[in-house]
XYZ file of C-alpha atoms in Angstrom:
705
model
C 22.715 -6.184 26.064
C 22.127 -5.793 22.337
C 23.644 -9.215 21.626
C 21.556 -10.846 24.362
C 18.380 -9.403 22.814
C 19.478 -10.636 19.398
C 19.942 -14.143 20.800
C 16.494 -14.053 22.415
C 15.018 -12.917 19.110
C 16.642 -15.853 17.283
C 15.301 -18.372 19.777
C 11.862 -16.869 20.380
C 11.092 -14.652 17.376
C 7.332 -15.097 17.631
C 7.333 -14.035 21.293
C 9.402 -10.946 20.569
C 7.903 -9.713 17.323
C 4.339 -10.887 16.891
C 2.766 -9.842 20.166
C 2.098 -6.178 19.386
C -0.755 -6.787 16.941
C -2.161 -9.580 19.109
C -2.346 -7.446 22.247
C -3.891 -4.224 21.064
C -6.251 -1.908 22.859
C -6.966 0.413 19.948
C -9.954 2.725 19.736
C -11.160 4.714 16.751
C -8.608 7.438 17.512
C -5.684 5.020 17.242
C -3.313 5.065 14.257
C -4.339 1.595 13.120
C -4.857 0.439 9.542
C -8.126 -1.517 9.327
C -8.579 -2.813 5.799
C -8.423 -6.575 5.276
C -7.853 -9.019 2.421
C -7.183 -12.730 2.166
C -3.735 -14.148 3.012
C -1.501 -14.938 0.085
C -2.025 -18.701 0.448
C -5.806 -18.365 -0.090
C -5.914 -15.534 -2.605
C -6.744 -15.564 -6.287
C -6.763 -12.788 -8.825
C -9.970 -13.062 -10.843
C -12.394 -13.148 -7.928
C -10.979 -11.240 -4.994
C -12.877 -9.276 -2.381
C -11.431 -7.179 0.433
C -13.146 -5.287 3.255
C -12.657 -2.215 5.382
C -13.673 -2.068 9.022
C -15.987 0.908 9.486
C -15.654 1.936 13.135
C -14.973 5.650 13.241
C -18.132 7.426 12.028
C -20.673 8.223 14.795
C -23.539 8.208 12.271
C -22.709 4.769 10.902
C -22.511 1.317 12.408
C -19.597 -0.965 13.229
C -19.541 -2.824 9.928
C -17.306 -4.414 7.320
C -17.712 -2.616 4.031
C -16.408 -2.837 0.488
C -16.740 -0.441 -2.404
C -18.137 -2.915 -4.931
C -19.082 -5.970 -2.911
C -21.114 -6.932 0.151
C -21.085 -5.035 3.433
C -22.034 -6.865 6.602
C -22.608 -6.212 10.259
C -25.173 -6.498 13.029
C -27.771 -4.371 14.849
C -29.219 -4.878 18.355
C -32.598 -4.270 19.969
C -33.420 -4.348 23.668
C -37.008 -3.470 24.583
C -37.975 -0.671 22.228
C -34.455 0.575 21.724
C -32.609 -0.268 18.493
C -28.862 0.368 18.404
C -26.691 0.326 15.334
C -24.966 3.677 14.940
C -21.619 4.165 16.632
C -22.869 7.230 18.466
C -25.700 5.185 20.030
C -23.503 2.469 21.520
C -22.919 2.356 25.253
C -19.222 1.745 24.584
C -17.450 2.096 21.242
C -15.370 -0.551 19.534
C -11.915 -1.502 20.805
C -9.666 -3.534 18.502
C -7.654 -6.185 20.323
C -6.017 -7.954 17.350
C -5.443 -6.813 13.784
C -3.459 -8.393 10.956
C -3.623 -8.118 7.180
C -6.519 -10.587 6.937
C -8.340 -10.482 10.276
C -9.463 -8.328 13.168
C -10.737 -8.989 16.674
C -12.732 -6.283 18.461
C -15.365 -5.761 21.126
C -17.960 -3.154 22.016
C -21.049 -2.700 24.188
C -24.326 -1.804 22.459
C -25.935 -1.747 25.930
C -24.329 -1.452 29.353
C -24.705 -5.132 30.179
C -24.151 -6.607 26.714
C -20.632 -7.255 25.444
C -20.192 -8.112 21.773
C -16.923 -9.654 20.593
C -16.418 -9.708 16.835
C -13.877 -11.853 15.015
C -13.788 -11.024 11.305
C -11.513 -12.632 8.754
C -11.242 -12.532 4.993
C -10.523 -16.235 4.926
C -10.011 -16.377 1.169
C -10.554 -14.220 -1.879
C -14.078 -15.632 -2.034
C -15.008 -16.244 1.632
C -15.367 -14.229 4.824
C -16.200 -15.327 8.340
C -17.750 -13.098 10.974
C -18.146 -14.541 14.473
C -20.173 -12.703 17.111
C -19.871 -13.676 20.776
C -22.595 -11.977 22.770
C -22.463 -12.088 26.553
C -24.574 -10.747 29.421
C -22.294 -9.106 31.967
C -25.168 -7.745 34.034
C -26.957 -9.096 37.104
C -30.339 -9.757 35.537
C -31.809 -11.667 32.603
C -31.687 -9.896 29.256
C -34.041 -10.294 26.307
C -32.265 -9.251 23.158
C -32.894 -9.275 19.446
C -29.923 -9.391 17.087
C -30.160 -8.494 13.403
C -27.215 -9.634 11.269
C -27.355 -7.990 7.869
C -25.751 -7.986 4.458
C -26.102 -5.030 2.074
C -24.929 -4.652 -1.516
C -24.975 -1.087 -2.816
C -24.783 -0.754 -6.593
C -24.764 1.951 -9.215
C -26.638 -0.272 -11.647
C -29.801 -2.294 -11.344
C -28.024 -5.631 -11.708
C -28.539 -7.357 -8.369
C -30.683 -10.346 -7.614
C -31.189 -11.376 -4.005
C -33.478 -14.270 -3.168
C -34.204 -17.294 -1.041
C -31.992 -20.225 -1.888
C -33.211 -23.650 -2.836
C -30.692 -24.760 -0.217
C -32.064 -25.166 3.270
C -29.084 -23.555 4.929
C -28.563 -20.202 3.262
C -29.547 -17.355 1.016
C -28.140 -16.642 -2.394
C -27.463 -13.390 -4.151
C -25.795 -12.280 -7.353
C -23.641 -9.283 -8.226
C -22.418 -7.804 -11.460
C -19.062 -6.091 -10.723
C -18.302 -4.228 -13.915
C -14.660 -3.675 -14.820
C -13.586 -0.087 -15.270
C -12.489 1.226 -18.676
C -8.787 0.635 -18.016
C -9.420 -3.010 -17.123
C -11.483 -3.454 -20.275
C -8.815 -1.781 -22.421
C -6.056 -3.961 -20.966
C -8.264 -7.085 -21.122
C -7.921 -7.801 -17.398
C -9.916 -11.048 -16.983
C -11.844 -10.412 -13.775
C -15.004 -12.359 -13.033
C -17.783 -9.805 -13.431
C -20.828 -12.008 -12.812
C -20.724 -13.418 -9.311
C -22.946 -15.571 -7.144
C -22.982 -15.324 -3.384
C -24.204 -17.348 -0.466
C -24.892 -16.300 3.126
C -24.744 -18.975 5.811
C -25.477 -18.721 9.533
C -24.365 -21.051 12.308
C -27.785 -20.753 13.968
C -31.150 -20.501 12.216
C -32.757 -17.076 12.044
C -36.271 -16.588 13.453
C -36.986 -14.666 10.273
C -35.197 -13.112 7.326
C -36.238 -9.921 5.596
C -35.048 -9.360 2.030
C -35.162 -5.827 0.714
C -34.518 -3.889 -2.417
C -34.178 -0.150 -2.589
C -33.710 2.405 -5.323
C -31.869 5.682 -4.958
C -33.588 8.088 -2.592
C -36.075 5.531 -1.259
C -34.515 5.061 2.177
C -36.831 7.625 3.813
C -39.591 5.161 4.551
C -42.254 6.110 7.069
C -42.869 2.478 8.004
C -41.966 2.042 11.686
C -41.461 -1.740 11.801
C -38.009 -2.817 12.912
C -36.957 -4.084 9.490
C -37.749 -0.751 7.890
C -35.871 1.070 10.636
C -32.781 -1.085 10.128
C -33.104 -0.908 6.348
C -33.193 2.866 6.472
C -30.206 2.916 8.796
C -28.264 0.641 6.473
C -29.150 2.528 3.333
C -28.148 5.794 4.957
C -25.029 4.478 6.646
C -23.746 1.978 4.092
C -25.354 2.505 0.722
C -25.600 6.313 0.994
C -28.971 6.420 -0.697
C -27.908 4.492 -3.803
C -29.604 1.431 -5.190
C -29.100 -1.515 -2.903
C -30.301 -4.953 -2.000
C -29.790 -6.904 1.147
C -31.015 -9.196 3.837
C -31.724 -8.635 7.507
C -31.890 -11.663 9.761
C -33.562 -11.693 13.170
C -32.711 -13.865 16.150
C -34.176 -13.606 19.657
C -31.833 -14.263 22.564
C -32.550 -14.829 26.240
C -29.371 -14.355 28.235
C -29.055 -15.061 31.930
C -26.233 -13.292 33.844
C -22.936 -14.728 32.614
C -24.431 -16.391 29.551
C -22.477 -16.294 26.290
C -23.939 -17.156 22.911
C -22.183 -17.363 19.574
C -23.400 -16.534 16.101
C -21.236 -17.058 13.046
C -21.973 -15.720 9.566
C -20.130 -16.937 6.464
C -20.358 -15.184 3.125
C -19.159 -16.981 0.010
C -18.651 -15.229 -3.309
C -17.582 -16.884 -6.549
C -17.990 -16.898 -10.307
C -21.601 -17.385 -11.332
C -20.679 -20.597 -13.123
C -20.136 -22.173 -9.695
C -23.357 -23.925 -8.620
C -24.891 -22.921 -5.258
C -24.415 -26.454 -3.961
C -20.672 -26.250 -4.694
C -20.440 -22.828 -3.069
C -22.246 -24.238 -0.029
C -19.853 -27.207 0.245
C -16.890 -24.814 0.120
C -18.335 -22.422 2.694
C -20.129 -24.635 5.197
C -16.982 -25.987 6.928
C -16.077 -22.402 7.852
C -18.989 -22.357 10.297
C -16.865 -24.571 12.585
C -13.336 -23.505 11.674
C -10.924 -22.920 14.575
C -10.378 -19.179 14.186
C -7.655 -18.970 16.824
C -5.416 -20.995 14.505
C -5.640 -18.153 11.988
C -4.237 -15.767 14.585
C -1.364 -18.134 15.308
C -0.587 -18.356 11.592
C -0.445 -14.551 11.366
C 1.754 -14.310 14.435
C 4.175 -16.661 12.750
C 4.153 -14.622 9.525
C 4.735 -11.368 11.400
C 7.402 -12.851 13.679
C 10.160 -12.023 11.178
C 9.512 -8.293 11.477
C 12.124 -6.579 13.672
C 10.662 -5.317 16.936
C 11.870 -1.734 17.452
C 12.011 0.306 20.686
C 9.245 2.852 20.075
C 8.428 5.600 22.553
C 5.439 6.796 20.524
C 2.436 4.439 20.288
C 1.145 6.166 17.141
C 4.439 5.558 15.333
C 4.505 1.963 16.535
C 1.025 1.366 15.117
C 2.091 3.009 11.847
C 5.125 0.727 11.700
C 3.182 -2.507 12.149
C 0.312 -1.289 9.982
C 2.773 -0.649 7.147
C 3.595 -4.336 7.062
C -0.103 -5.246 7.099
C -0.591 -3.087 4.017
C 2.383 -4.672 2.253
C 1.415 -8.223 3.192
C -2.131 -7.629 2.098
C -1.147 -6.627 -1.444
C 0.802 -9.834 -2.122
C -0.789 -12.424 -4.395
C 0.244 -16.044 -5.130
C 1.589 -17.307 -8.484
C -1.108 -17.238 -11.120
C -1.409 -16.872 -14.876
C 1.906 -15.763 -16.386
C 3.403 -15.048 -12.935
C 5.192 -18.161 -11.746
C 6.238 -16.309 -8.589
C 4.209 -14.322 -6.104
C 3.536 -10.753 -7.173
C 1.720 -7.708 -5.786
C -1.104 -5.371 -6.729
C -1.349 -1.744 -5.598
C -4.650 -2.173 -3.747
C -7.212 -4.899 -3.122
C -9.893 -2.829 -1.385
C -10.923 -0.730 -3.097
C -10.039 -2.569 -6.278
C -9.564 -0.313 -9.294
C -8.048 -0.994 -12.700
C -4.833 1.009 -12.531
C -4.137 -0.388 -9.069
C -4.984 -3.985 -9.872
C -2.995 -4.541 -13.045
C 0.379 -5.706 -11.814
C 3.863 -4.603 -10.776
C 5.864 -1.505 -11.764
C 9.452 -0.717 -10.740
C 8.527 2.396 -8.798
C 5.901 0.523 -6.774
C 8.519 -2.164 -6.094
C 10.382 0.268 -3.872
C 7.923 -1.039 -1.268
C 9.753 -4.384 -1.374
C 12.657 -2.676 0.423
C 10.456 -2.755 3.517
C 8.589 -5.986 2.819
C 11.876 -7.915 2.607
C 12.114 -7.665 6.396
C 8.793 -9.475 6.803
C 8.968 -12.049 4.030
C 12.355 -12.094 2.296
C 11.431 -14.937 -0.051
C 8.270 -13.199 -1.265
C 10.126 -9.920 -1.737
C 12.765 -11.645 -3.862
C 10.128 -13.603 -5.786
C 8.297 -10.395 -6.580
C 11.461 -9.194 -8.332
C 11.779 -12.559 -10.072
C 8.479 -11.776 -11.777
C 10.401 -9.155 -13.752
C 13.231 -11.582 -14.481
C 10.976 -14.241 -15.951
C 9.159 -11.699 -18.133
C 12.340 -9.986 -19.355
C 12.878 -10.089 -23.101
C 16.066 -11.438 -24.690
C 17.394 -7.952 -25.406
C 17.055 -6.911 -21.769
C 13.778 -4.999 -22.050
C 11.382 -5.224 -19.088
C 7.898 -3.954 -19.834
C 6.183 -1.074 -18.064
C 3.783 -3.116 -15.975
C 3.808 -6.847 -15.316
C 0.956 -8.878 -13.884
C -0.514 -12.373 -14.016
C -2.616 -11.415 -17.026
C -0.872 -8.252 -18.172
C 2.216 -7.329 -20.164
C 1.756 -3.595 -20.506
C 4.212 -2.211 -23.046
C 2.777 1.155 -24.212
C 4.635 1.501 -27.495
C 5.095 5.186 -28.305
C 6.822 6.691 -31.335
C 8.387 3.323 -32.092
C 9.801 2.878 -28.571
C 8.741 0.421 -25.891
C 7.942 1.964 -22.516
C 9.780 0.544 -19.529
C 9.726 1.619 -15.886
C 11.934 4.140 -14.143
C 15.345 2.446 -13.687
C 15.282 1.491 -10.039
C 15.604 -2.220 -10.809
C 19.193 -2.930 -9.741
C 18.970 -0.559 -6.805
C 15.941 -2.484 -5.522
C 17.536 -5.866 -6.080
C 20.690 -4.922 -4.212
C 18.761 -3.331 -1.332
C 16.660 -6.493 -1.036
C 19.829 -8.614 -1.088
C 21.278 -6.562 1.769
C 18.305 -7.724 3.856
C 18.030 -11.328 2.651
C 21.735 -12.169 2.033
C 20.598 -14.672 -0.589
C 23.490 -15.241 -3.007
C 21.373 -17.161 -5.511
C 19.009 -14.218 -5.783
C 21.933 -11.823 -6.082
C 23.447 -13.806 -8.917
C 20.173 -14.041 -10.849
C 19.425 -10.384 -10.197
C 22.856 -9.309 -11.380
C 22.678 -10.992 -14.769
C 19.110 -9.831 -15.321
C 19.965 -6.318 -14.153
C 23.031 -6.142 -16.344
C 20.930 -6.879 -19.420
C 18.282 -4.365 -18.406
C 20.832 -1.613 -17.822
C 22.451 -2.175 -21.200
C 19.070 -2.116 -22.933
C 18.106 1.056 -21.164
C 21.196 3.160 -21.862
C 21.296 1.900 -25.469
C 17.724 3.076 -26.092
C 17.512 6.240 -23.985
C 20.509 8.226 -25.209
C 19.293 9.404 -28.610
C 22.187 11.837 -29.174
C 24.851 9.480 -27.787
C 26.299 12.137 -25.480
C 26.337 9.953 -22.358
C 23.178 11.399 -20.767
C 19.792 9.712 -21.074
C 16.277 11.016 -21.526
C 12.957 9.366 -20.746
C 11.711 7.153 -23.586
C 8.657 5.278 -24.792
C 5.585 6.904 -23.306
C 7.907 9.208 -21.416
C 5.429 10.506 -18.847
C 4.565 6.993 -17.721
C 8.195 5.917 -17.687
C 9.213 8.958 -15.651
C 6.840 7.933 -12.801
C 5.558 11.509 -12.636
C 2.658 10.958 -14.985
C 0.345 13.927 -14.356
C 0.514 17.584 -13.312
C 4.261 17.904 -13.650
C 5.353 21.525 -13.921
C 8.059 20.958 -16.550
C 5.988 18.532 -18.646
C 2.936 20.813 -18.567
C 4.608 24.199 -18.867
C 7.617 23.442 -21.079
C 7.513 20.212 -23.077
C 7.305 16.425 -23.412
C 9.861 14.675 -21.152
C 11.726 12.862 -23.934
C 13.003 16.281 -25.056
C 15.105 16.615 -21.916
C 18.077 14.978 -20.251
C 17.213 15.029 -16.603
C 18.843 14.747 -13.198
C 16.205 12.164 -12.280
C 16.722 9.441 -14.910
C 20.492 9.920 -14.929
C 20.826 9.873 -11.141
C 18.826 6.659 -11.101
C 21.223 5.224 -13.674
C 24.204 6.231 -11.521
C 22.611 4.334 -8.646
C 21.909 1.419 -10.988
C 25.551 1.250 -12.093
C 26.828 1.559 -8.527
C 24.440 -1.200 -7.413
C 25.697 -3.446 -10.217
C 29.262 -2.638 -9.145
C 28.588 -3.757 -5.580
C 26.849 -6.889 -6.815
C 29.796 -7.671 -9.081
C 32.181 -7.199 -6.134
C 30.299 -9.784 -4.087
C 30.162 -12.179 -7.037
C 33.902 -11.794 -7.620
C 33.546 -10.161 -11.050
C 36.415 -7.682 -10.682
C 36.625 -6.461 -14.270
C 32.898 -5.895 -14.466
C 32.983 -4.076 -11.146
C 35.625 -1.742 -12.505
C 33.575 -1.080 -15.643
C 30.453 -0.264 -13.620
C 32.383 2.225 -11.507
C 33.754 3.910 -14.600
C 30.270 4.098 -16.088
C 28.818 5.609 -12.912
C 31.658 8.119 -12.549
C 31.339 9.236 -16.163
C 27.595 9.819 -15.840
C 28.062 11.546 -12.499
C 30.522 13.974 -14.092
C 28.116 14.753 -16.932
C 25.208 15.390 -14.539
C 27.301 17.832 -12.529
C 28.632 19.498 -15.652
C 25.322 20.055 -17.437
C 22.355 19.642 -15.068
C 23.774 21.741 -12.213
C 23.048 25.448 -12.423
C 25.798 27.439 -10.667
C 23.557 30.523 -10.560
C 20.548 29.139 -8.682
C 22.535 26.252 -7.112
C 20.140 23.500 -8.177
C 19.801 20.596 -10.635
C 17.375 20.915 -13.558
C 16.355 19.211 -16.785
C 18.320 20.332 -19.828
C 17.445 20.534 -23.514
C 18.980 17.403 -25.020
C 19.818 19.277 -28.232
C 22.276 21.732 -26.667
C 22.424 20.877 -22.926
C 21.021 24.298 -22.004
C 18.274 25.224 -19.537
C 16.230 26.749 -22.349
C 13.677 24.896 -24.482
C 11.176 27.446 -25.808
C 11.819 30.461 -23.614
C 14.957 31.605 -21.818
C 15.691 29.384 -18.815
C 12.196 27.847 -18.918
C 13.596 24.538 -17.646
C 14.750 26.130 -14.395
C 11.789 24.887 -12.404
C 12.659 23.539 -8.983
C 11.170 20.084 -8.636
C 11.928 17.206 -6.298
C 14.006 15.574 -9.036
C 16.700 18.199 -8.323
C 17.448 16.360 -5.084
C 17.924 12.918 -6.634
C 21.637 13.573 -7.367
C 21.959 14.036 -3.595
C 20.319 10.634 -3.002
C 22.432 8.926 -5.671
C 25.753 10.282 -4.378
C 26.233 12.445 -7.466
C 26.458 15.872 -5.844
C 29.851 17.091 -4.647
C 30.330 18.614 -1.198
C 29.534 22.215 -2.144
C 26.566 21.156 -4.236
C 25.286 19.010 -1.388
C 25.469 21.966 0.977
C 23.473 24.123 -1.426
C 20.897 21.374 -1.940
C 20.506 20.919 1.786
C 19.982 24.651 2.154
C 17.230 24.542 -0.498
C 15.657 21.428 0.992
C 15.487 23.028 4.445
C 13.942 26.271 3.209
C 10.359 26.307 4.578
C 9.306 28.691 1.812
C 10.230 26.086 -0.800
C 10.629 22.437 0.208
C 10.850 22.042 3.997
C 7.090 21.979 4.447
C 5.046 20.935 7.437
C 4.568 17.340 6.259
C 7.642 16.676 4.157
C 9.287 17.599 0.880
C 6.771 18.324 -1.907
C 7.344 17.432 -5.538
C 7.492 21.115 -6.555
C 8.784 24.225 -4.822
C 6.018 25.978 -2.910
C 7.110 29.239 -4.547
C 5.853 28.047 -7.946
C 2.524 29.355 -9.244
C 1.819 25.754 -10.271
C 2.233 24.474 -6.715
C -0.724 22.582 -5.252
C -0.076 20.653 -2.027
C -2.929 18.273 -2.836
C -2.518 18.225 -6.630
C -0.579 15.287 -8.017
C 3.069 15.689 -9.037
C 2.923 19.465 -8.534
C 3.122 19.677 -4.773
C 2.034 16.674 -2.655
C 4.333 14.540 -0.533
C 4.967 11.118 -2.036
C 6.213 8.837 0.726
C 8.601 6.754 -1.378
C 10.349 9.815 -2.873
C 10.693 11.329 0.582
C 12.196 8.030 1.708
C 14.894 8.400 -0.966
C 15.722 11.899 0.297
C 15.714 10.561 3.847
C 18.248 7.903 2.774
C 20.362 10.593 1.178
C 20.362 12.560 4.418
C 21.356 9.484 6.416
C 24.059 8.473 3.951
C 25.558 11.979 4.003
C 25.524 12.066 7.799
C 22.674 14.554 8.271
C 21.051 12.519 11.014
C 18.996 15.253 12.684
C 17.590 16.322 9.324
C 16.782 12.709 8.417
C 14.917 12.232 11.680
C 13.042 15.485 11.170
C 12.017 14.574 7.618
C 10.818 11.145 8.760
C 8.798 12.789 11.522
C 7.169 15.288 9.175
C 6.140 12.656 6.652
C 4.844 10.199 9.239
C 2.967 12.944 11.128
C 0.457 13.169 8.283
C 0.346 9.417 7.820
C -0.426 9.005 11.515
C -3.130 11.661 11.287
C -4.937 9.756 8.553
C -4.535 6.385 10.224
C -6.138 7.940 13.321
C -8.957 9.545 11.348
C -9.780 7.262 8.422
C -7.564 4.229 9.193
C -6.153 3.882 5.678
C -2.935 4.627 3.819
C -3.034 6.966 0.833
C -1.266 7.324 -2.488
C 0.148 10.703 -1.436
C -0.257 13.290 1.307
C -0.538 17.053 1.389
C 2.672 18.890 2.171
C 0.866 21.585 4.144
C -2.373 20.252 5.656
C -4.037 17.107 6.976
C -5.196 16.013 3.550
C -4.452 13.011 1.356
C -5.432 11.597 -2.053
C -6.236 10.207 -4.593
C -6.286 6.442 -3.986
C -6.335 4.693 -0.636
C -4.725 1.484 0.646
C -1.838 2.133 -1.723
C 1.064 -0.332 -1.434
C 4.012 2.016 -1.700
C 2.996 3.903 1.441
C 4.234 0.757 3.210
C 7.823 1.865 2.642
C 7.240 4.123 5.665
C 8.442 1.190 7.799
C 11.939 1.801 6.427
C 12.120 5.228 8.081
C 12.044 3.490 11.455
C 14.176 0.506 10.462
C 16.914 2.645 8.919
C 17.068 5.064 11.829
C 17.348 2.207 14.295
C 19.973 0.501 12.136
C 22.012 3.692 11.963
C 21.810 4.219 15.711
C 22.844 0.618 16.370
C 25.791 0.850 13.977
C 26.834 4.147 15.516
C 26.804 2.603 18.994
C 28.788 -0.409 17.773
C 31.433 1.846 16.184
C 31.579 4.001 19.295
C 31.945 0.978 21.581
C 34.659 -0.508 19.357
C 36.786 2.600 19.961
C 36.502 2.360 23.747
């Protein structure tokens, strides 16, 4: 049966794989991700605007919002009754289709009136919102619709006015870069012009401007009512400008009318007439073709046999997050690359790629293998002659962070990622290029991170950044700067790097190099077990690089149980007895086996904070590595349980706020600090790997019959 399904998938992949997100019936309690950004083919870096569907707050309206840009939606009036807030609707929104760039939904503001909304971020500078309004009752309906656009702002820098063009209204925004963007000279367009177009003329348009606290207006006209609703529900009392259109509709039973709104946004140097020419064709664009294009893109994703609808939505939503963060070649990137987040857009998350974020490509390779490989090629093309790859790499960024005469790189997951991506894509050309690039990187790294030449490495450059764990780390904060220590984290990663290079060399037929990589990995593995393993507490710790002891300033002050103590388990470093002890520690609910996964610090520590940063929360990608270790060591039940715990909290937040987060609390339904964060997308691998293991197990079992 399995082989028959595989054949069907090969012949009809779109039918098998792409139908889930095209045939939804998701309400606001569904575990669906609902943030949208332009597809990779129509994205650009300097002027890029994403949107979040707001559909889960009873006091706010069904709208498309953005942190720094326009928010748009529609209000309805029948007789004397105005309806905008979710809690006022006759029937709340139901999402029927949702991809990385578009959403289809419907709701009923009144019993007889059905509103179907198709929203798409068509490009980085253009959105389309189509409203189909139908009378499903038995009598004529007189209805007023009020499409609106609101721009909240912290600063008094907006300018909204009537256009000289006959077919739209213009506005301007100043989107100031944050301090990190300014420091790194990220060249975003700060001064933008916008244009609002409608497919049908409005009976009237009301332009408004509000300052903080001015939304409590006693004026009872409909525009003031809507303005106050919008300022309360969208702008939260801050300064804002906007426009409210008005259109009267007379609908007989069965009548359907369509209204389409297009918003264009571009650099202020672009003339309004040019912006109009770019945006006007979207008033008649065939939107159904956009759905077909997405179905084709998603058709590569394996369709898994889920029993739990929440987990299935999490699975498909993970790929929407990943797809959404991909950007086309631009600037110094001659291959597609990713950013951490496009809505909201913030400096640290919009700079470029880092090795630890690239763990997300292990999942994305199943959806778009070429793009996943090309994302890694961004590192290859930026690699220096001596093998160095800089800390962060973007289209307009080469972040190096020189510190004490050393150049900061990223945590050495490079060859591991490349080989894992190859195992999905089977692309020999990529493997060959990755091997020679990875070989140079590995040699650079071990040559520059072993200051005492004892065979164990320490973090270098700006060591906190390079170590990934860049804030609120118990050892860094309580004991000392990370470059003082030889750790089980960096050295376990290097064991995995060497083993990955060995396997790549095997495939490429480089027998002598394969042998050398194995010897290198075995030597480092022996040193980790000899020095970083504590036979008293049965755990791996950082050691003082001067004497390989667990003491730096005070006796045994390095014996702090952090998640890094489990990385030797993931990397295949720990021996059988050590693995058993580690598993015992991992499964202790008083320390690491918490309600929602394995935290970054033992819960017994006085520094533990389940919603801190690197001192307690659950980071999905690190828990994935532990999950892989459990699978690889044959602890299947434990792997399934860990995956369930981690995804339980992810599902909770998708059901409640419909976004992914940078990290999640280990103990409660909390998350932080930054949302729509790319590496949460690696959650798809929990499901893929479990299904792959089960399939392989069945194949092996059947082969013995």
